[in-house]
Coordinates of C-alpha atoms in Angstrom, one line a residue:
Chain A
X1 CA -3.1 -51.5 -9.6
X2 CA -5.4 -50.0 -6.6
X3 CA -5.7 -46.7 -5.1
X4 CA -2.8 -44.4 -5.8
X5 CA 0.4 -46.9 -7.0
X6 CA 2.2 -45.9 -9.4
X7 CA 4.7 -47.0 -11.8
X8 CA 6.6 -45.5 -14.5
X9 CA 6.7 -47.2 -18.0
X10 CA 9.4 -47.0 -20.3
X11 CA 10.1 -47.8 -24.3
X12 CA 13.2 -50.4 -24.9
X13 CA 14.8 -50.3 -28.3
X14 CA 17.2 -53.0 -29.6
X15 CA 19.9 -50.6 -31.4
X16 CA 22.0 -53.3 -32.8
X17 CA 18.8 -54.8 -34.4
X18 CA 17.0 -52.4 -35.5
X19 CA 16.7 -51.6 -39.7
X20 CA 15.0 -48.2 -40.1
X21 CA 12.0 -49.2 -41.9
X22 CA 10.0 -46.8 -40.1
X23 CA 6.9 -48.9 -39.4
X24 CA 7.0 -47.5 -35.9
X25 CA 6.8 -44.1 -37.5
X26 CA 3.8 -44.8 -39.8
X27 CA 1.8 -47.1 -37.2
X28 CA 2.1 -44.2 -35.3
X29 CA 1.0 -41.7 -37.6
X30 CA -1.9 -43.5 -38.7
X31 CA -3.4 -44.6 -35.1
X32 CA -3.1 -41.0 -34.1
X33 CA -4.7 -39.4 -37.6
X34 CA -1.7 -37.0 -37.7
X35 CA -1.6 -34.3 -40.4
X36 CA 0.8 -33.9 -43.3
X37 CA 4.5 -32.9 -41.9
X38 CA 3.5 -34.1 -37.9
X39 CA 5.4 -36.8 -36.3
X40 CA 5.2 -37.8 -33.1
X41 CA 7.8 -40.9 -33.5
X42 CA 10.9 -40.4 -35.6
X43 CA 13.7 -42.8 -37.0
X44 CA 17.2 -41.0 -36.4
X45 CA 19.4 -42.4 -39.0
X46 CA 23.0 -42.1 -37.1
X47 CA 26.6 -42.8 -39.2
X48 CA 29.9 -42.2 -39.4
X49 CA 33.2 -44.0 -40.8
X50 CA 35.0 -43.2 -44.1
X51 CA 37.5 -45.0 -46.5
X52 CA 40.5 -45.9 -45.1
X53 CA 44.0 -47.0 -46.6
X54 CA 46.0 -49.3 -45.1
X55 CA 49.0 -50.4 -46.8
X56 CA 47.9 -50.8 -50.5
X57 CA 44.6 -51.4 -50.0
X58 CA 41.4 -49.5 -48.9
X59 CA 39.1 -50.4 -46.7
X60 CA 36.3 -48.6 -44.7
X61 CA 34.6 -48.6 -41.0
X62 CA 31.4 -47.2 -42.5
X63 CA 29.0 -47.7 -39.9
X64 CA 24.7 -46.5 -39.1
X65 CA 22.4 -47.4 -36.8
X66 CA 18.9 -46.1 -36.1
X67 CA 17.2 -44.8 -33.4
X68 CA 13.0 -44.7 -33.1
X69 CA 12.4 -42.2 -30.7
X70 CA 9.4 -40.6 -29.4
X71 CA 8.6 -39.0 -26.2
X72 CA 10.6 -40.4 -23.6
X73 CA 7.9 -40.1 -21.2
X74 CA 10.9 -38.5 -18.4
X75 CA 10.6 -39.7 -14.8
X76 CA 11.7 -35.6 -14.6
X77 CA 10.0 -34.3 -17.3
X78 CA 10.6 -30.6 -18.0
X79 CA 8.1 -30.1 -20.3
X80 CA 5.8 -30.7 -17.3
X81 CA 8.0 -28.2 -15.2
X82 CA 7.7 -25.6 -17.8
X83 CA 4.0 -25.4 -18.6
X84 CA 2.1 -22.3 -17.3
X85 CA -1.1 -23.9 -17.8
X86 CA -0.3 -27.7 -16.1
X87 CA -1.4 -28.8 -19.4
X88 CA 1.6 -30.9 -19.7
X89 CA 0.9 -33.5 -17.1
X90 CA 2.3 -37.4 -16.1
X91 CA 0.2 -39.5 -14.7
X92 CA 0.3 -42.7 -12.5
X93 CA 1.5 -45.0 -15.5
X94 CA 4.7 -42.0 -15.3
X95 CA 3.0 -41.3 -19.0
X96 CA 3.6 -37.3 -19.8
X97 CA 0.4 -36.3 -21.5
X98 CA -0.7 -33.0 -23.2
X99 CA -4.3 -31.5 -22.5
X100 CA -5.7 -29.9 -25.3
X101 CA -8.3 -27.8 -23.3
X102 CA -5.6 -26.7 -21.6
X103 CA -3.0 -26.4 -23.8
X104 CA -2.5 -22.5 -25.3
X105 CA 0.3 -23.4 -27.7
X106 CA 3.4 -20.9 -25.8
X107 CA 5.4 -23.9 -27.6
X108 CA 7.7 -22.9 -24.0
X109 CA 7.8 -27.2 -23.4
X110 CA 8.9 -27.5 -27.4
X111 CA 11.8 -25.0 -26.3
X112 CA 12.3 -26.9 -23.4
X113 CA 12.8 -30.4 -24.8
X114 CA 16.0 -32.0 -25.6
X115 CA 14.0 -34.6 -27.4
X116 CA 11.9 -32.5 -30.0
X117 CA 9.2 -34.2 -28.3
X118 CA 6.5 -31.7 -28.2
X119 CA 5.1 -30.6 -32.0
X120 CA 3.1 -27.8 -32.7
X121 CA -0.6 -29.0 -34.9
X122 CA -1.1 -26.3 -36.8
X123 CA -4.7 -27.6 -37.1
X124 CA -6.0 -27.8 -33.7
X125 CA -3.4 -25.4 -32.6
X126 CA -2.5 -26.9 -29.8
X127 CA 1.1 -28.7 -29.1
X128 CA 0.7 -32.5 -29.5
X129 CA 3.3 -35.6 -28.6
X130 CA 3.1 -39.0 -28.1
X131 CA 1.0 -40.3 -25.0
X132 CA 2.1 -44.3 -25.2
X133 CA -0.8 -44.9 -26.7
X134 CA -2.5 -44.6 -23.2
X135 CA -6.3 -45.6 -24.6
X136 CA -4.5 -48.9 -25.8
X137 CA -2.2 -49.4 -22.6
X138 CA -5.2 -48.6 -20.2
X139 CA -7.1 -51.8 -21.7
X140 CA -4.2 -54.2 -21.3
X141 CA -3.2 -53.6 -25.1
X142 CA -0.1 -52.4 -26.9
X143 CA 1.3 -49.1 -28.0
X144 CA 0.7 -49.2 -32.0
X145 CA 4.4 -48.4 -32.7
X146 CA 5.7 -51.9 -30.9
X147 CA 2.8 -53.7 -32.4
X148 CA 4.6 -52.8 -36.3
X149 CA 7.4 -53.3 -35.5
X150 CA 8.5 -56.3 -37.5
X151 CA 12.1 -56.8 -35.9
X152 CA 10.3 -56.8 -32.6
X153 CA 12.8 -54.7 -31.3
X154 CA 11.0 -51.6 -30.0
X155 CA 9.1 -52.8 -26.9
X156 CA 7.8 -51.2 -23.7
X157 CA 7.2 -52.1 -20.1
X158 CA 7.6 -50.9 -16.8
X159 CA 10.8 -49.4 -16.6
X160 CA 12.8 -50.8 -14.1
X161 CA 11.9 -54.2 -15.0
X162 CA 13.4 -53.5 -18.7
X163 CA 16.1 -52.0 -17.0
X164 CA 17.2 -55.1 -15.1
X165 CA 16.5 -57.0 -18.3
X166 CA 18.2 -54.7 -21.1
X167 CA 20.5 -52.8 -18.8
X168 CA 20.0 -49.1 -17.7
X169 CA 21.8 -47.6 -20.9
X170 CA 19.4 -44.3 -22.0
X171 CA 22.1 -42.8 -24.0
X172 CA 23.5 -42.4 -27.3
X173 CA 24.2 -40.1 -29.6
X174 CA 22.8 -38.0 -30.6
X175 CA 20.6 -38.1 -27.4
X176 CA 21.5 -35.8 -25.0
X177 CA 23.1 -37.0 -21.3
X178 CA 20.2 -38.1 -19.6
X179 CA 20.9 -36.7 -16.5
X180 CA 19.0 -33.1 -17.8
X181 CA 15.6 -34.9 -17.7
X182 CA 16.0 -38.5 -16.6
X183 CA 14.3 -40.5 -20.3
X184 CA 11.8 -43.3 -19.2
X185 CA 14.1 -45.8 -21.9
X186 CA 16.5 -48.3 -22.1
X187 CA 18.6 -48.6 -25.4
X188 CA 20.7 -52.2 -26.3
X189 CA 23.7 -51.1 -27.8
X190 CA 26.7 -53.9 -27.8
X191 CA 28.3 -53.3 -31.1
X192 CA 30.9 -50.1 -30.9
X193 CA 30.4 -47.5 -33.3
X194 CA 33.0 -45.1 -33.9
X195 CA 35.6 -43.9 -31.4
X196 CA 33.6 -41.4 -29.7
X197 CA 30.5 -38.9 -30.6
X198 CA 32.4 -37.1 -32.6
X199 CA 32.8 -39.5 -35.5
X200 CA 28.9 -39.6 -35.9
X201 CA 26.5 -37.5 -37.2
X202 CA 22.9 -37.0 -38.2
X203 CA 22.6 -38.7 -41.5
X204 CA 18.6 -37.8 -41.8
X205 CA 18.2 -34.3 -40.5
X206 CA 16.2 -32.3 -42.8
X207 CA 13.8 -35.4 -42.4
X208 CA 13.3 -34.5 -38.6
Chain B
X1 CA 17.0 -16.9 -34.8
X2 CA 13.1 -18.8 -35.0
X3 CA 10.9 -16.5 -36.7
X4 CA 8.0 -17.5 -34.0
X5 CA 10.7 -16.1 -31.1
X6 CA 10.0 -12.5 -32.7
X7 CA 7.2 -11.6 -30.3
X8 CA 9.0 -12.6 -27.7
X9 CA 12.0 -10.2 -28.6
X10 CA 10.1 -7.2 -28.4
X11 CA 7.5 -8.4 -25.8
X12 CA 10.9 -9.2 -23.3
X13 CA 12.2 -5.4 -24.6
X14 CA 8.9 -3.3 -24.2
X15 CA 8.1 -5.3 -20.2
X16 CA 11.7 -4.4 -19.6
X17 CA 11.6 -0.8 -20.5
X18 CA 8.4 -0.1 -18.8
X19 CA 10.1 -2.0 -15.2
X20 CA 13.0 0.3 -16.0
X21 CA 11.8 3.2 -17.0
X22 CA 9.3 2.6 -13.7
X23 CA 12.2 1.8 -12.0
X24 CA 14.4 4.3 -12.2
X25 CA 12.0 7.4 -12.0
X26 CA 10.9 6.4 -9.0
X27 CA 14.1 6.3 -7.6
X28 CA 14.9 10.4 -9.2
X29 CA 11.5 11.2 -7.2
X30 CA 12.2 8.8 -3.8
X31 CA 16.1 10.3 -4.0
X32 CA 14.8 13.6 -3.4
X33 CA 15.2 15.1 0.2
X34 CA 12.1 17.2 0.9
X35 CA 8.4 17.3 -0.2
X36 CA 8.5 20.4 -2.0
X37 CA 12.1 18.9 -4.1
X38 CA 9.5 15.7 -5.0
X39 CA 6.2 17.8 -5.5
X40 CA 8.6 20.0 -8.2
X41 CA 9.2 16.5 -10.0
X42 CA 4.8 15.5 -10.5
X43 CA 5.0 16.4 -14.3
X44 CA 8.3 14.2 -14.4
X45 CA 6.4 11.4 -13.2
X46 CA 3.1 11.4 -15.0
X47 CA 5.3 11.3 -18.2
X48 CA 7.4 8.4 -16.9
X49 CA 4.0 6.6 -15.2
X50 CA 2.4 7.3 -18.7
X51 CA 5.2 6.2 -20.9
X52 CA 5.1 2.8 -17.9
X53 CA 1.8 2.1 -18.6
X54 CA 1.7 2.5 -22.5
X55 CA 5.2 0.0 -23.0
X56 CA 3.2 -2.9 -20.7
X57 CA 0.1 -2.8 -22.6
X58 CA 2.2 -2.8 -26.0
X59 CA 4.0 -5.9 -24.6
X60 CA 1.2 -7.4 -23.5
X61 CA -0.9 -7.2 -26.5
X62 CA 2.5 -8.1 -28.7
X63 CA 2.7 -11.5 -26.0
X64 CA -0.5 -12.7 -27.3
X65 CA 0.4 -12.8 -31.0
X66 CA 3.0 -15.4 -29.4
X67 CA -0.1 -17.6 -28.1
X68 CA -1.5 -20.0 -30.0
X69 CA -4.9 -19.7 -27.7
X70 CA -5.1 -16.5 -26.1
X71 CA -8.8 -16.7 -25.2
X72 CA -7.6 -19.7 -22.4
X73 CA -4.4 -17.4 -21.4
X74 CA -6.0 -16.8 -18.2
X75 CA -4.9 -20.3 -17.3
X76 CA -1.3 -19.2 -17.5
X77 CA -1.6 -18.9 -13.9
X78 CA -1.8 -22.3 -12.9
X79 CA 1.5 -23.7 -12.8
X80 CA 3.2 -21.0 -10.3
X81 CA 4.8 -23.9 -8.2
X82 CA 7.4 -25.3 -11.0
X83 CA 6.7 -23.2 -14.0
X84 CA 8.9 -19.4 -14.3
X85 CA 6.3 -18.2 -17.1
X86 CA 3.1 -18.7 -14.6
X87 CA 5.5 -16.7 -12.0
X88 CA 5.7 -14.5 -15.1
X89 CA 2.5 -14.0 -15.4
X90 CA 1.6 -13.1 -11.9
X91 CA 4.4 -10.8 -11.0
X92 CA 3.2 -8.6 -14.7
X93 CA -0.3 -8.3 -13.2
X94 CA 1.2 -7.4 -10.2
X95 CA 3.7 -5.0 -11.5
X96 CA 0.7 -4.0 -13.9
X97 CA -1.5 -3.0 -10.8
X98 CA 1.0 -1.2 -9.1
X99 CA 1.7 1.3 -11.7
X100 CA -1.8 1.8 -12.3
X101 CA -2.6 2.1 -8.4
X102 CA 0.5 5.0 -8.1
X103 CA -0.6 7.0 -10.8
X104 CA -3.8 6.7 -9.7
X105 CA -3.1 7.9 -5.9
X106 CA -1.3 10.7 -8.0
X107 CA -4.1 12.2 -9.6
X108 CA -5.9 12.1 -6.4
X109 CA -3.1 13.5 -4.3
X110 CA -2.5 10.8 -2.2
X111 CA 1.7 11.0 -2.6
X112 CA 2.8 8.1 -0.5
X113 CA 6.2 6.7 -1.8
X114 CA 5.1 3.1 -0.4
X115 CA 2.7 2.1 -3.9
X116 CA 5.6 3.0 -6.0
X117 CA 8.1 1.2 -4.1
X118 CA 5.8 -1.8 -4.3
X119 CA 5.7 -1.4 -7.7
X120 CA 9.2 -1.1 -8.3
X121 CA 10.1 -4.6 -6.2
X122 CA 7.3 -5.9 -8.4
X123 CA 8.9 -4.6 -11.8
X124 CA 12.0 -6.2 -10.8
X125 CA 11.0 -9.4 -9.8
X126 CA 9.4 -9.6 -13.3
X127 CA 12.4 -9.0 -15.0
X128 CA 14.0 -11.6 -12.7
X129 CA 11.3 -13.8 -13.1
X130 CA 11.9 -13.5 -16.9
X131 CA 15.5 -13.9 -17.0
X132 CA 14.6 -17.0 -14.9
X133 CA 12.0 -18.5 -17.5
X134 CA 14.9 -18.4 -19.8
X135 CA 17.3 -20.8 -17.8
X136 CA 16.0 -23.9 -19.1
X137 CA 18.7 -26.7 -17.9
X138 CA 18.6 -27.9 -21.7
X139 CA 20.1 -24.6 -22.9
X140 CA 23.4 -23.9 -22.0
X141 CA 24.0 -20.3 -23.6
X142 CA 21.0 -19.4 -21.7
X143 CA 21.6 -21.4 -18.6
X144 CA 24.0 -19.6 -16.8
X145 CA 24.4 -16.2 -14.6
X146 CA 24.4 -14.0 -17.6
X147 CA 21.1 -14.1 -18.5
X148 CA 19.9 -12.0 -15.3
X149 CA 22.7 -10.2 -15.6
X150 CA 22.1 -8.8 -19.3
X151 CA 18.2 -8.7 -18.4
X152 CA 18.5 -6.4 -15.6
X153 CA 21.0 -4.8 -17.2
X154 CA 19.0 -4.1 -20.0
X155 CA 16.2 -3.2 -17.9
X156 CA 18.5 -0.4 -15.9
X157 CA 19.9 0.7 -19.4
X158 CA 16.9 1.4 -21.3
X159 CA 15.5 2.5 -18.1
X160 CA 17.8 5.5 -17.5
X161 CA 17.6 6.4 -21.5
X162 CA 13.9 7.2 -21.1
X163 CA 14.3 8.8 -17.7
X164 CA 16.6 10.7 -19.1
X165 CA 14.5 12.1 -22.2
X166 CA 11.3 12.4 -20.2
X167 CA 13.2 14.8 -17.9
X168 CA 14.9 16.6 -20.9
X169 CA 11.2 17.0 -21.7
X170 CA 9.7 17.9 -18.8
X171 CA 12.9 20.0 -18.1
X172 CA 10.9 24.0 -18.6
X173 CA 8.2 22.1 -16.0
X174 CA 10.4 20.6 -13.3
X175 CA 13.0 21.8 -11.3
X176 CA 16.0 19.1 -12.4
X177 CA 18.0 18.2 -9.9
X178 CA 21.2 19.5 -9.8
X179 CA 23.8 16.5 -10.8
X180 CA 20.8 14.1 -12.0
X181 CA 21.8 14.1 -15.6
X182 CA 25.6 13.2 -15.3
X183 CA 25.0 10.8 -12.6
X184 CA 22.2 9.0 -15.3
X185 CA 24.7 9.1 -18.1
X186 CA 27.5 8.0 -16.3
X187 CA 25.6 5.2 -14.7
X188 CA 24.2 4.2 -18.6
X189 CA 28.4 4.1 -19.3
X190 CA 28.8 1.6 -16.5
X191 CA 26.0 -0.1 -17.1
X192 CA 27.2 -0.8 -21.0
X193 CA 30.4 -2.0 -19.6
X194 CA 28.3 -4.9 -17.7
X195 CA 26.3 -5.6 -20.4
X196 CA 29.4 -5.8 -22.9
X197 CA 30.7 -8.7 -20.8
X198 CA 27.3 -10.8 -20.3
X199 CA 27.0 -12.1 -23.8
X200 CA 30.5 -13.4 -23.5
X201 CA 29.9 -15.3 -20.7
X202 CA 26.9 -16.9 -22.0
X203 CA 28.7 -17.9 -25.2
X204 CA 31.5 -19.4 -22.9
X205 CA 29.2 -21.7 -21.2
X206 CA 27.7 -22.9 -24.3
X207 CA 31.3 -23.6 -25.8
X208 CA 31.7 -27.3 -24.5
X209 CA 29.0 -28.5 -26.1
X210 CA 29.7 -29.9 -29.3
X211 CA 27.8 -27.7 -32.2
X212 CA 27.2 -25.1 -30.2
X213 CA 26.8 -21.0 -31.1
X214 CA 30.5 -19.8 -30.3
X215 CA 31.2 -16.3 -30.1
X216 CA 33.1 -16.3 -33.3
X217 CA 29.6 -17.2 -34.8
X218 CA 28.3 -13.7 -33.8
X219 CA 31.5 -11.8 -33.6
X220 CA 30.1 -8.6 -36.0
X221 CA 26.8 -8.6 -34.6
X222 CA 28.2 -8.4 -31.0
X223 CA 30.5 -6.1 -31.6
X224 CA 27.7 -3.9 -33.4
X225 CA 25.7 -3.9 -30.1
X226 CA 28.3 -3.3 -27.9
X227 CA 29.4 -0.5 -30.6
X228 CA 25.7 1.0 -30.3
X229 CA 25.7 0.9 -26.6
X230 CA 29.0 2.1 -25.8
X231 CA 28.7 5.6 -28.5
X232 CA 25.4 6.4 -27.0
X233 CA 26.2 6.4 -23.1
X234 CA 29.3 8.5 -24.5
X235 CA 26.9 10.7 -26.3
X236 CA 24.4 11.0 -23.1
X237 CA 27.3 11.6 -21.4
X238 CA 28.6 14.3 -23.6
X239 CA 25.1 16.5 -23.5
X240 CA 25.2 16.7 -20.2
X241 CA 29.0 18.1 -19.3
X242 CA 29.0 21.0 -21.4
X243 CA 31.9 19.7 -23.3
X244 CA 30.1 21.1 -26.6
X245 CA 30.5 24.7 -24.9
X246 CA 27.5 27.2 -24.5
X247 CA 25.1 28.2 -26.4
X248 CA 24.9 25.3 -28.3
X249 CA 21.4 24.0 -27.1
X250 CA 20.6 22.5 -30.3
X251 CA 23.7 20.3 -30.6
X252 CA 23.7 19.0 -27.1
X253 CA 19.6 18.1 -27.7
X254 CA 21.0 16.4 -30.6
X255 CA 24.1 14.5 -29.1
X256 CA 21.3 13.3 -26.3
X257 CA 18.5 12.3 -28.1
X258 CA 20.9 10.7 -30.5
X259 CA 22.5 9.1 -27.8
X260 CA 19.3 7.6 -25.9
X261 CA 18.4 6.2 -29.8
X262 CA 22.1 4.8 -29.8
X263 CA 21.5 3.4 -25.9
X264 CA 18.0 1.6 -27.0
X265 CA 18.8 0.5 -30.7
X266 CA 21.7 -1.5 -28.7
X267 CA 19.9 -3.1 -26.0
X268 CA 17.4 -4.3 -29.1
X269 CA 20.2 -5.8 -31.3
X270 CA 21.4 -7.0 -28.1
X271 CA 17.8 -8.9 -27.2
X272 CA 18.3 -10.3 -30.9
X273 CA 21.7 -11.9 -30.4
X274 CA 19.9 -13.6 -27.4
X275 CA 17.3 -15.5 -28.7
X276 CA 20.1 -16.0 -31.9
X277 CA 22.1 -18.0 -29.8
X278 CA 19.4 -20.3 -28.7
X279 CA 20.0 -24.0 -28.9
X280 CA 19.2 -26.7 -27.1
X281 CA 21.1 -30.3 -26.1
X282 CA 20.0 -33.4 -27.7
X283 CA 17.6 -32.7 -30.9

């Protein structure tokens, strides 16, 4: 890259494949040094389905999948709308990063984020999320979250090129349409689960 | 509701008061037809300016508990090209400056109605500017037009309550305009009506989305306010037709001062139920 291109980079996560293990989560935890009850990447554990009879028998359609989600980096990023200070900022990679010398913990982009991105460090009281691993990216390297993972299928790249690859798909529940901030992410989801939203839920939620 | 929106409740309340209570005096002393009608209404206005002045500080100081980092809070500025809360910001100082400015062109005699009328465009941007802040496109019960409508409303409301008591107090000192209390009270009655319908609306656009507060959620507590509201117009009403008969001075200073109570204790169960009904798509 020269001068002033820029490009916007984007996670990829293989739904269908992925196990929950949460080595995402804990790479991330420990490359960043993050304090007890921080997380800047989170495994949603999503199910639905219950016993059903048919005939004389029962049977069930018991169903979860997980999702690792972090910041979704959003090509229109309304954390970086929202913040009085332009602390919140995106740069040419399309990576949304927080300033700490900037930052004077309103918490108005935590309000403002349909993806619990933004987290409040008590410590350094300042708000803190994920930046891609930007030190890592900017010398050619890996964000540490794809690096664990040991299904290899949370991956990253620039966006529209995982797009053509994956497919544009950005949503499922329980993420939010992503027409309200456009999410730098493309999720592989071939297997059906459930009817429709309604027959999933949140099986994990006191753990976000 | 988040225990960390608290400052906000009251620092939204106290910057809303002081626009209104701005707000409205100024236009008692602007409605007024000749100098000498205006120049009887001074001691009306250094109480208002006053009582102004003291509910922006008391916000103000209250809006820092909210930040994390007030010492860099001067750099809340920044950001006035996408972000509502630097807008925020500006139009308070602003607003801020203007009162000050007013009442001090007051003390030295220099009555021009143009600082106050600044002021007042000022004090209602803010509240607009605030209501705006609010409409985050990720929050439907606050994303829609009854947000500015119940701000402005509650700014008008509270507004007239205190204009109302600081010329009941000021009453022996100023010549009160003839009609000025009725047309206050009846205009707090209207203005409860409006306000009675807002958080309805809000609920209604946040109905579609699955988990979302419904009204039935908060049907006591909005009933409450509305409640509140609604008996203390009628009471601000009632101490200024007579209806309690003469030579009952005491009860009609009760039925008002009750009433203004009633008006504001409303507006801040009201600003509760707001941030109660916060939630946002997505996690």
């Amino acid at each position: 890259m020269t001068g002033k291109e820029t490009r916007q980079l984007g996670f990829h996560l293989d739904i269908d494949s992925c196990t929950g293990c949460k080595a995402c989560q804990i790479a991330c935890k420990g490359k960043n040094l993050l304090p007890r009850g921080l997380l800047w990447r989170k495994v949603v554990e999503a199910r639905g389905g219950d016993w059903v009879k048919r005939e004389n028998a029962w049977t069930n359609n018991i169903f979860a999948y997980y999702i690792s989600l972090s910041c979704m980096h959003c090509e229109e990023a309304i954390c970086v709308e929202v913040c009085p200070t332009k602390a919140s900022t995106k740069n040419r990679d399309g990576i949304v990063y927080i300033d700490p010398d900037r930052c004077i913990g309103c918490s108005y982009c935590e309000m403002a984020c349909p993806y619990g991105a933004p987290r409040f460090d008590e410590a350094k009281n300042v708000m803190t999320k994920c930046d891609f691993c930007r030190d890592r990216v900017e010398d050619g390297g890996r964000p540490a979250c794809v690096d664990a993972c040991q299904m290899r299928v949370l991956g990253f790249g620039e966006l529209n090129e995982i797009k053509e690859a994956n497919g544009p798909n950005n949503e499922v529940f329980p993420l939010p349409n992503a027409s309200y901030t456009k999410p730098s992410v493309v999720l592989k989801r071939v297997k059906a689960k459930g009817k429709s939203d309604d027959d999933v839920c949140i099986g994990n939620e006191e753990e976000l | 509701m988040r225990k960390k929106d608290l400052p906000l409740v009251f620092f939204t309340l106290l910057t809303q008061a002081a626009v209104g209570c701005f707000t409205t005096s100024f236009l008692v002393y602007v409605s007024q037809r000749s100098a000498a009608e205006r120049a009887s209404l001074e001691g009306f206005m250094g109480v208002s300016t006053t009582v102004t002045l003291v509910l922006l500080v008391s916000g103000l100081l209250i809006a820092t508990r909210h930040l994390r980092r007030p010492s860099k809070g001067y750099l809340a500025i920044a950001n006035t090209v996408t972000s509502w809360l630097s807008r925020e910001m500006l139009l308070g100082i602003g607003f801020g400056l203007s009162v000050l400015g007013f009442a001090v062109a007051h003390f030295l005699n220099f009555r021009s109605p143009w600082v106050g009328a600044v002021g007042a465009i000022l004090g209602l941007g803010l509240v607009y500017a605030i209501s705006r802040l609010y409409m985050l496109r990720t929050v439907p019960s606050w994303n829609n037009p009854a947000t500015p409508m119940s701000f402005l409303t509650t700014t008008l409301l509270v507004g007239t309550a205190l204009t109302s008591t600081a010329l009941r107090l000021t009453a022996g000192e100023v010549q009160v305009p003839g009609g000025l209390p009725e047309t206050l009270a009846i205009t707090a009655l209207a203005l409860t009506g409006i306000q009675a319908l807002a958080i309805r609306i809000s609920l209604r656009y946040s109905r579609k989305h699955r988990g979302f507060p419904s009204y039935n959620d908060f049907q006591k507590t909005f009933l409450s306010r509305v409640l509140l509201s609604a008996v203390g117009a009628v009471l601000l009403w009632i101490s200024t037709t007579g209806l309690l008969g003469p030579s009952t001075y005491a009860l009609t200073a009760m039925s008002f001062f009750i009433g203004a109570a009633f008006l504001i204790a409303g507006e801040v169960l009201g600003r509760f139920l707001f941030f109660a009904i916060y939630k946002r798509v997505g996690l």
